[in-house]
Tab-separated table of C-alpha atoms in Angstrom:
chain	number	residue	atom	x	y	z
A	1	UNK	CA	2.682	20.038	12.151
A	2	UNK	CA	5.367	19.537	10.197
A	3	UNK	CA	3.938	20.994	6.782
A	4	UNK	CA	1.398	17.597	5.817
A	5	UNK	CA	2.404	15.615	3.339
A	6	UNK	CA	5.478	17.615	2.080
A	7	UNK	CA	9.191	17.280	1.592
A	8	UNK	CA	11.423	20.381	2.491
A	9	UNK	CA	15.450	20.196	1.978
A	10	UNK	CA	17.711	22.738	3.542
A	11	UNK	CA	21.109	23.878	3.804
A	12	UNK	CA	23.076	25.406	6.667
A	13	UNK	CA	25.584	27.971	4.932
A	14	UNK	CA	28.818	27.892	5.594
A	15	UNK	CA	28.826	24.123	6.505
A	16	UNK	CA	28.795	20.513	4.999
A	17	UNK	CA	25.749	19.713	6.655
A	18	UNK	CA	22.466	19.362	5.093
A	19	UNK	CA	18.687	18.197	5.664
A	20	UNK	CA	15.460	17.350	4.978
A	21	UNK	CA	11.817	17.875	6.702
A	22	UNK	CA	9.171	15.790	5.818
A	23	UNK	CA	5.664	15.617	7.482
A	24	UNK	CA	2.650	12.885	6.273
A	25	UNK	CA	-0.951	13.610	7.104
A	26	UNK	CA	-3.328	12.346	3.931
A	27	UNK	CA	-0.994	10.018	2.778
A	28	UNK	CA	0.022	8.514	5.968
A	29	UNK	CA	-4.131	7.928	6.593
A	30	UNK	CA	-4.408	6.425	3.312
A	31	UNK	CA	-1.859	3.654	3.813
A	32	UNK	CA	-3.583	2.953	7.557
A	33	UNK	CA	-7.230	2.964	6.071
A	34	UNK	CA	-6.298	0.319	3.765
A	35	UNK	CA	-5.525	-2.241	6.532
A	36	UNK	CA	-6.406	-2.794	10.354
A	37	UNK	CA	-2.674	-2.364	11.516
A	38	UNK	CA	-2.247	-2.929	15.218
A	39	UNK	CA	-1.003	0.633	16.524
A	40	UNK	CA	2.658	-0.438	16.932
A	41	UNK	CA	2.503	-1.255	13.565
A	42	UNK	CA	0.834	2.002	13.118
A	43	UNK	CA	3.970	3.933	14.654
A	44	UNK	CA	6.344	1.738	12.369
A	45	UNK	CA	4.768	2.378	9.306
A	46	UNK	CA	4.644	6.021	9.870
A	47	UNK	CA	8.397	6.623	10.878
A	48	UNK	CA	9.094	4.545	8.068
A	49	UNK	CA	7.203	6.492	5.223
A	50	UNK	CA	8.451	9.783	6.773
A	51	UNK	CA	12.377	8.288	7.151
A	52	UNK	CA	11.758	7.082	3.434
A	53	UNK	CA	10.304	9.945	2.122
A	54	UNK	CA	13.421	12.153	3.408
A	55	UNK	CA	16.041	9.448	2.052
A	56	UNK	CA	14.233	10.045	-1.572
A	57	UNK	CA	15.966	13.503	-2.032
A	58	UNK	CA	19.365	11.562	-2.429
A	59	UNK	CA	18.027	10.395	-5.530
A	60	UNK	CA	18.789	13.250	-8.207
A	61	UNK	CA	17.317	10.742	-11.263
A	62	UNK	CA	14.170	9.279	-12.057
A	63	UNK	CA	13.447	6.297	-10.039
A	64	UNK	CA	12.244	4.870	-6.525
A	65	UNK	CA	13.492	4.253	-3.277
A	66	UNK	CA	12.448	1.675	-0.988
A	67	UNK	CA	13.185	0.708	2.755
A	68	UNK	CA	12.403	-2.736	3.783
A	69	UNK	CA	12.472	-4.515	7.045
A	70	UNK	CA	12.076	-8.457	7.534
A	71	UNK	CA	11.815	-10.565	10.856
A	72	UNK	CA	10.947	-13.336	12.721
A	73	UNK	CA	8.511	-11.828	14.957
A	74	UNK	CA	4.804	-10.606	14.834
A	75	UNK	CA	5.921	-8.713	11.630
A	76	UNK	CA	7.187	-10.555	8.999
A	77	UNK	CA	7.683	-7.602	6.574
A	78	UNK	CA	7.408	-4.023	6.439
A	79	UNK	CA	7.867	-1.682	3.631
A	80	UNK	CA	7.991	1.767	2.400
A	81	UNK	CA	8.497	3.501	-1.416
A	82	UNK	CA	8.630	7.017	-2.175
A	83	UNK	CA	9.860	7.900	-5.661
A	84	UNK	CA	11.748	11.113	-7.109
A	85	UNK	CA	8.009	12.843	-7.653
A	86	UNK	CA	7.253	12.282	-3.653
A	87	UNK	CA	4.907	9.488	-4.692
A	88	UNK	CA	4.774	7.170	-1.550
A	89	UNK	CA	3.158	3.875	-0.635
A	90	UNK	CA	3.411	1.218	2.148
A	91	UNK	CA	2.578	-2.430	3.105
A	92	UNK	CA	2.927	-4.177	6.232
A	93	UNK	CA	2.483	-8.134	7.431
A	94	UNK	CA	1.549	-9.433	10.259
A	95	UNK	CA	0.357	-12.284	12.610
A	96	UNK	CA	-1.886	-12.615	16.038
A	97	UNK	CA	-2.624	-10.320	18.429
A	98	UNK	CA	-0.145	-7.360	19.137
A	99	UNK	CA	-0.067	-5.420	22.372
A	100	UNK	CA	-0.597	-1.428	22.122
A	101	UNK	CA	2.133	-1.082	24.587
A	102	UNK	CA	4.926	-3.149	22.410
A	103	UNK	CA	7.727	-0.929	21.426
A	104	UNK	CA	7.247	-1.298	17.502
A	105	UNK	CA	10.790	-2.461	16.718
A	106	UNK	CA	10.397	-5.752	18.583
A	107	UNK	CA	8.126	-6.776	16.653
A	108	UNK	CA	10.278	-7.632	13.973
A	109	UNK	CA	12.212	-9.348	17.053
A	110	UNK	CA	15.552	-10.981	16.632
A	111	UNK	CA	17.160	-11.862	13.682
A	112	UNK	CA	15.750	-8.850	11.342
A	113	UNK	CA	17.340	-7.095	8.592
A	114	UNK	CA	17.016	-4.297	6.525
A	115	UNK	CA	17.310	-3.025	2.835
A	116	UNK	CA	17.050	0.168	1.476
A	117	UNK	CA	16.785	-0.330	-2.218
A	118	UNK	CA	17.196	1.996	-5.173
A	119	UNK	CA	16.098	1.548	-8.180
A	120	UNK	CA	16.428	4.254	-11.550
A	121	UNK	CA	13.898	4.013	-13.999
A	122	UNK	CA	17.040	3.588	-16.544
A	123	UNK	CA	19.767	2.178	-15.131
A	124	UNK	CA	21.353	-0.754	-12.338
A	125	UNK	CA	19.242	-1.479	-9.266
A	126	UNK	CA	21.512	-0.989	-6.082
A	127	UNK	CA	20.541	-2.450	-2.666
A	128	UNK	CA	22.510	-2.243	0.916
A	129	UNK	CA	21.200	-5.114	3.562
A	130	UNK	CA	22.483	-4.287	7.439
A	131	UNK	CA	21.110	-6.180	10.504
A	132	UNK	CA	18.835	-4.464	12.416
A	133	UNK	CA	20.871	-3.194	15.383
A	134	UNK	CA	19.419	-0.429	17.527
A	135	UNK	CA	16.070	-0.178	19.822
A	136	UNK	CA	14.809	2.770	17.193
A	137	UNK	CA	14.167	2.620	13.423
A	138	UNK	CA	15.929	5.845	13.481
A	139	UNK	CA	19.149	4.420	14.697
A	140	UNK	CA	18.927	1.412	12.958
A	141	UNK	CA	19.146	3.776	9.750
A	142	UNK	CA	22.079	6.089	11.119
A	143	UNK	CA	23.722	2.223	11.668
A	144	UNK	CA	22.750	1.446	7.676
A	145	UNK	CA	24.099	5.066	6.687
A	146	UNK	CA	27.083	4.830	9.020
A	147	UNK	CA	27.861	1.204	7.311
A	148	UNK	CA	26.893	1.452	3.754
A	149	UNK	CA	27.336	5.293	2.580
A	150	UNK	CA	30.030	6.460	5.151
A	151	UNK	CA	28.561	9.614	5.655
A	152	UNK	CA	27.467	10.663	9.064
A	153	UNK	CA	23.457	10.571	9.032
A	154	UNK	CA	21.051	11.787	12.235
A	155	UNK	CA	17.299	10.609	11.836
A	156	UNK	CA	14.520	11.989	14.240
A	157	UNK	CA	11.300	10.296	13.286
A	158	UNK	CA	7.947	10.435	14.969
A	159	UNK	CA	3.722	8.735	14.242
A	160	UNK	CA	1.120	9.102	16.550
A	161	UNK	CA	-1.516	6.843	14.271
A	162	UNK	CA	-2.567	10.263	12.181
A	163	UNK	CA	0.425	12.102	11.012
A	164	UNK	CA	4.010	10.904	10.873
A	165	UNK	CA	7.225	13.493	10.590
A	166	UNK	CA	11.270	12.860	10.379
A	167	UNK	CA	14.329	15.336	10.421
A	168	UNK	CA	17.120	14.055	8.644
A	169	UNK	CA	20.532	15.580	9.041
A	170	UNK	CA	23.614	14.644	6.873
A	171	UNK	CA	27.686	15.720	6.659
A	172	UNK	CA	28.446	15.975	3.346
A	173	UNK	CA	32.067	15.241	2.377
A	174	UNK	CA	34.488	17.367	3.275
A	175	UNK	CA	36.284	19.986	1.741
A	176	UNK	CA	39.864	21.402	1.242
A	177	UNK	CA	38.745	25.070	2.691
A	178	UNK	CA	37.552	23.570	5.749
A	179	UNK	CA	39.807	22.198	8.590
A	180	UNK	CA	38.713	18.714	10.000
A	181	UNK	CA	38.103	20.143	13.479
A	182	UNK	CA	35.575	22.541	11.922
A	183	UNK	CA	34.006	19.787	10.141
A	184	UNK	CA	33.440	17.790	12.963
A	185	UNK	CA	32.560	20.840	15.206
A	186	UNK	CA	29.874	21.814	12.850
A	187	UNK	CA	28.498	18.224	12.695
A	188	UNK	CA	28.107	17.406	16.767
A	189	UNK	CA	26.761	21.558	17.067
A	190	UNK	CA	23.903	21.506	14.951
A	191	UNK	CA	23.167	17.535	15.796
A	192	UNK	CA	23.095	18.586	19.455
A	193	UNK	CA	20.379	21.142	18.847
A	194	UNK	CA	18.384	18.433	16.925
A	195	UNK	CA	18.541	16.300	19.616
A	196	UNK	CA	16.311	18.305	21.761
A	197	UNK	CA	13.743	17.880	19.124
A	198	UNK	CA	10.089	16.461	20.996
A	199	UNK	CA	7.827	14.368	19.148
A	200	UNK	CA	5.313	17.514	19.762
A	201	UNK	CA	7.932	19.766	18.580
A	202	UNK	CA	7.779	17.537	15.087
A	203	UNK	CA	4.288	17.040	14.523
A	204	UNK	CA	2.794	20.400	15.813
A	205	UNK	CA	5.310	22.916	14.254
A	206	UNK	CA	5.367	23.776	10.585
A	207	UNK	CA	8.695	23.484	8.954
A	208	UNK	CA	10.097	26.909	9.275
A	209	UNK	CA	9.053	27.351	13.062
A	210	UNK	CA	10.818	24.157	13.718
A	211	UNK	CA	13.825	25.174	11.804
A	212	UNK	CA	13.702	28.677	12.985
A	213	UNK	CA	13.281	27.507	16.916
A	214	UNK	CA	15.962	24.700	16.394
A	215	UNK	CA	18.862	27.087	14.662
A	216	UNK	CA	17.888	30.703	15.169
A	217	UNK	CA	21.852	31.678	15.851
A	218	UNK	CA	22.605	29.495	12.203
A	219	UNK	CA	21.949	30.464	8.461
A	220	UNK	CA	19.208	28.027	7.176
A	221	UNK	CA	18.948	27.943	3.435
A	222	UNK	CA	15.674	26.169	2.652
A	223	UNK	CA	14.331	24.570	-0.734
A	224	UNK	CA	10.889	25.021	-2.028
A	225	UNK	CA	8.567	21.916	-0.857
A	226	UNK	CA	7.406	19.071	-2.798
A	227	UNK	CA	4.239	18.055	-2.405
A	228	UNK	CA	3.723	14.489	-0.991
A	229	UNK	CA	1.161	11.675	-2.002
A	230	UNK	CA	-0.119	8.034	-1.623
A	231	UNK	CA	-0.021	6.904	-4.772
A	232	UNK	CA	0.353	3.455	-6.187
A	233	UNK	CA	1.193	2.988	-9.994
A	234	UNK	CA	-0.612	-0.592	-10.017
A	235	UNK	CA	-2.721	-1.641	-12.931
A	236	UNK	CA	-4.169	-4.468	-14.955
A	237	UNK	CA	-1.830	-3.815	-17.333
A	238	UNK	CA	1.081	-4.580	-15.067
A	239	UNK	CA	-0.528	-7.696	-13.093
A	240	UNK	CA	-0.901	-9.198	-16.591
A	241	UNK	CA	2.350	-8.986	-17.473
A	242	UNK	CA	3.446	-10.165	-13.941
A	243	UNK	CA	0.563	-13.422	-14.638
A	244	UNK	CA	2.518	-14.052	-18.170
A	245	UNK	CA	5.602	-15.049	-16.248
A	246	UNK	CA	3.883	-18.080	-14.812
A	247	UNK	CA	2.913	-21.296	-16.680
A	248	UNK	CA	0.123	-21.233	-19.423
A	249	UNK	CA	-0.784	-24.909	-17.201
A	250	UNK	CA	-0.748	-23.322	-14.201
A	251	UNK	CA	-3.368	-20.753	-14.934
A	252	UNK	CA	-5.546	-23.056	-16.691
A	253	UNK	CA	-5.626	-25.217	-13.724
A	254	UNK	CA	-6.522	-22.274	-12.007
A	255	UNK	CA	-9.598	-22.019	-14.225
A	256	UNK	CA	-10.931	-25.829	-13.586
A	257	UNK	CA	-12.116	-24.587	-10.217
A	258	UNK	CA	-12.815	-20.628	-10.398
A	259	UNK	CA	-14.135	-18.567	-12.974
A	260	UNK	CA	-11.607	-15.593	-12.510
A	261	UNK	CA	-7.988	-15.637	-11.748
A	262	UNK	CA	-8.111	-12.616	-8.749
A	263	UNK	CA	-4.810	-10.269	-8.300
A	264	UNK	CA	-4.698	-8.056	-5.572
A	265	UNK	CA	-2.176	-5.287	-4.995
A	266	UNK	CA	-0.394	-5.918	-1.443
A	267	UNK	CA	0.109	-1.786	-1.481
A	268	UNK	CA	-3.862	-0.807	-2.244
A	269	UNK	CA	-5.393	-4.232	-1.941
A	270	UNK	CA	-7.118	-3.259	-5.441
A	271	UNK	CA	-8.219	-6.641	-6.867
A	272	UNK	CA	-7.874	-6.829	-11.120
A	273	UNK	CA	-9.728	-9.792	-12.464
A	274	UNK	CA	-8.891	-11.806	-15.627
A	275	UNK	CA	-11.293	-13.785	-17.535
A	276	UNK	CA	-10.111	-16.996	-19.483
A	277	UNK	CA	-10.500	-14.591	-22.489
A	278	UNK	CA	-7.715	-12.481	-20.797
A	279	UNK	CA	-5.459	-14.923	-20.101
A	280	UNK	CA	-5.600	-15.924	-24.281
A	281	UNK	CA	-4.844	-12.432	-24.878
A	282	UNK	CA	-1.853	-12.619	-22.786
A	283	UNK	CA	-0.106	-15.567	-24.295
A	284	UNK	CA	-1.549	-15.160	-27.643
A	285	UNK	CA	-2.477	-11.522	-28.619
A	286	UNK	CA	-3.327	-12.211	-31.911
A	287	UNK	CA	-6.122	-14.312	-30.853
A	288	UNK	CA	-8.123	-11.151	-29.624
A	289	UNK	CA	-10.270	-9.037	-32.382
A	290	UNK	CA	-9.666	-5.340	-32.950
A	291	UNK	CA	-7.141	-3.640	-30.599
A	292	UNK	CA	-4.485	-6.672	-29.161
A	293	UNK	CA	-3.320	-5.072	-26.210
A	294	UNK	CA	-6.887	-4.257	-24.527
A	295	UNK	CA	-7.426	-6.432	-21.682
A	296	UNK	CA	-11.317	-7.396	-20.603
């Protein structure tokens, strides 16, 4: 396939066009293990990790990129964050039964939008919102792209339930050297040849056959991969803090009819527990003996 669980940028000389490769195998079966998704949710969550993973490269800071989808059918919310390391995770929610043979979009069914959110680890958060408008998740990006960053954007995504791949193409602005008929000549050239792309093309190929196959008359410049994970930087530490924005009342009501307050992690399901004796430390840290900031 499309090398597993990598990320591969490229360059076509001589143009304003650029891309990325991406392929999930390990880290696309992580995400599905910790859930029983129906397989249309499956599908979505795969061409979303992969679409997300190749948006990531746009980010040239520390930080993390999400893409989120919300609707008012079978799927209330999906989600997918990959950060500038290739560190990716995924959630999705859903409700009754859900047909094999439903095309994965609907379910999010009328009325859905989408965000794709980015957010430095020093620095303002930014977020675009679009309606989702298209049959694909791929064109409902090139619609976000086409809205919110006015640069011409292709996506070809792909899941079958094990490993998950997306090609994404992008103009760059243009430049004073090149004539706008070039421009747009290069653009709807090297777009055309991606559109003959297969879905077996995408997940049995490794990147440079693909490439190689796709543009064998073009010069491909190609970055070294980055190797892709699921990863998800939950901790104790964190769902404390998270539990120290609520009410001291609150919690201690909590407490009159269980003996643990129990956070789980909507990305890993991990459950942290926290004692009465945790809680204290939270609000009052110099109630604890020896080191403060330990937890129980």
């Amino acid at each position: 396939m499309s090398n597993p669980d990598q990320i591969q940028r490229f360059l076509f000389d001589d143009t304003q066009v650029r891309g990325v490769v991406t392929g999930l195998q390990q880290s696309y079966q992580a995400i599905l293990a910790r859930d029983s998704y129906p397989r249309p949710v499956q599908l979505l969550l795969g061409e979303m990790m992969a679409a997300c993973a190749a948006i990531s490269t746009m980010m040239k800071f520390d930080g993390r990129l999400s893409i989120q989808a919300r609707g008012e059918g079978a799927l209330s919310i999906i989600q997918a964050e990959c950060d500038n390391q290739a560190d990716i995770r995924a959630i999705a929610r859903w409700q009754g039964d859900i047909s094999d043979e439903l095309p994965p979009l609907q379910l999010l069914a009328e009325g859905g939008r989408m965000a794709i959110t980015i957010e430095p680890a020093n620095g303002k958060r930014y977020q675009g919102v679009v309606a989702l408008e298209g049959d694909t998740l791929a064109a409902c990006l090139e619609g976000y792209f086409s809205r919110s960053e006015q640069l011409p954007t292709r996506f070809y995504l792909t899941a079958d339930g094990k490993d998950a791949a997306a090609v994404m193409l992008q103009a760059l602005p243009e430049q004073s050297h090149q004539s706008r008929e070039e421009y747009q000549e290069d653009w709807a050239r090297l777009t055309t040849l991606a559109d003959t792309l297969t879905p077996e093309e995408m997940l049995g190929l490794d990147n440079e056959t693909l490439l190689t196959r796709l543009y064998h008359e073009e010069t491909v410049r190609t970055f070294p991969a980055m190797d892709m994970r699921f990863y998800c930087d939950c901790s104790k530490e964190r769902c404390g803090a998270a539990l120290a924005t609520l009410a001291r009342q609150e919690l201690d009501e909590i407490f009159e009819d269980e003996p643990l307050i129990r956070v789980h992690c909507q990305f890993c399901n991990e459950e942290y527990c926290f004692d009465q004796a945790d809680i204290e430390t939270l609000f009052n840290p110099n109630a604890s003996q020896g080191d403060p900031g330990v937890l129980h």
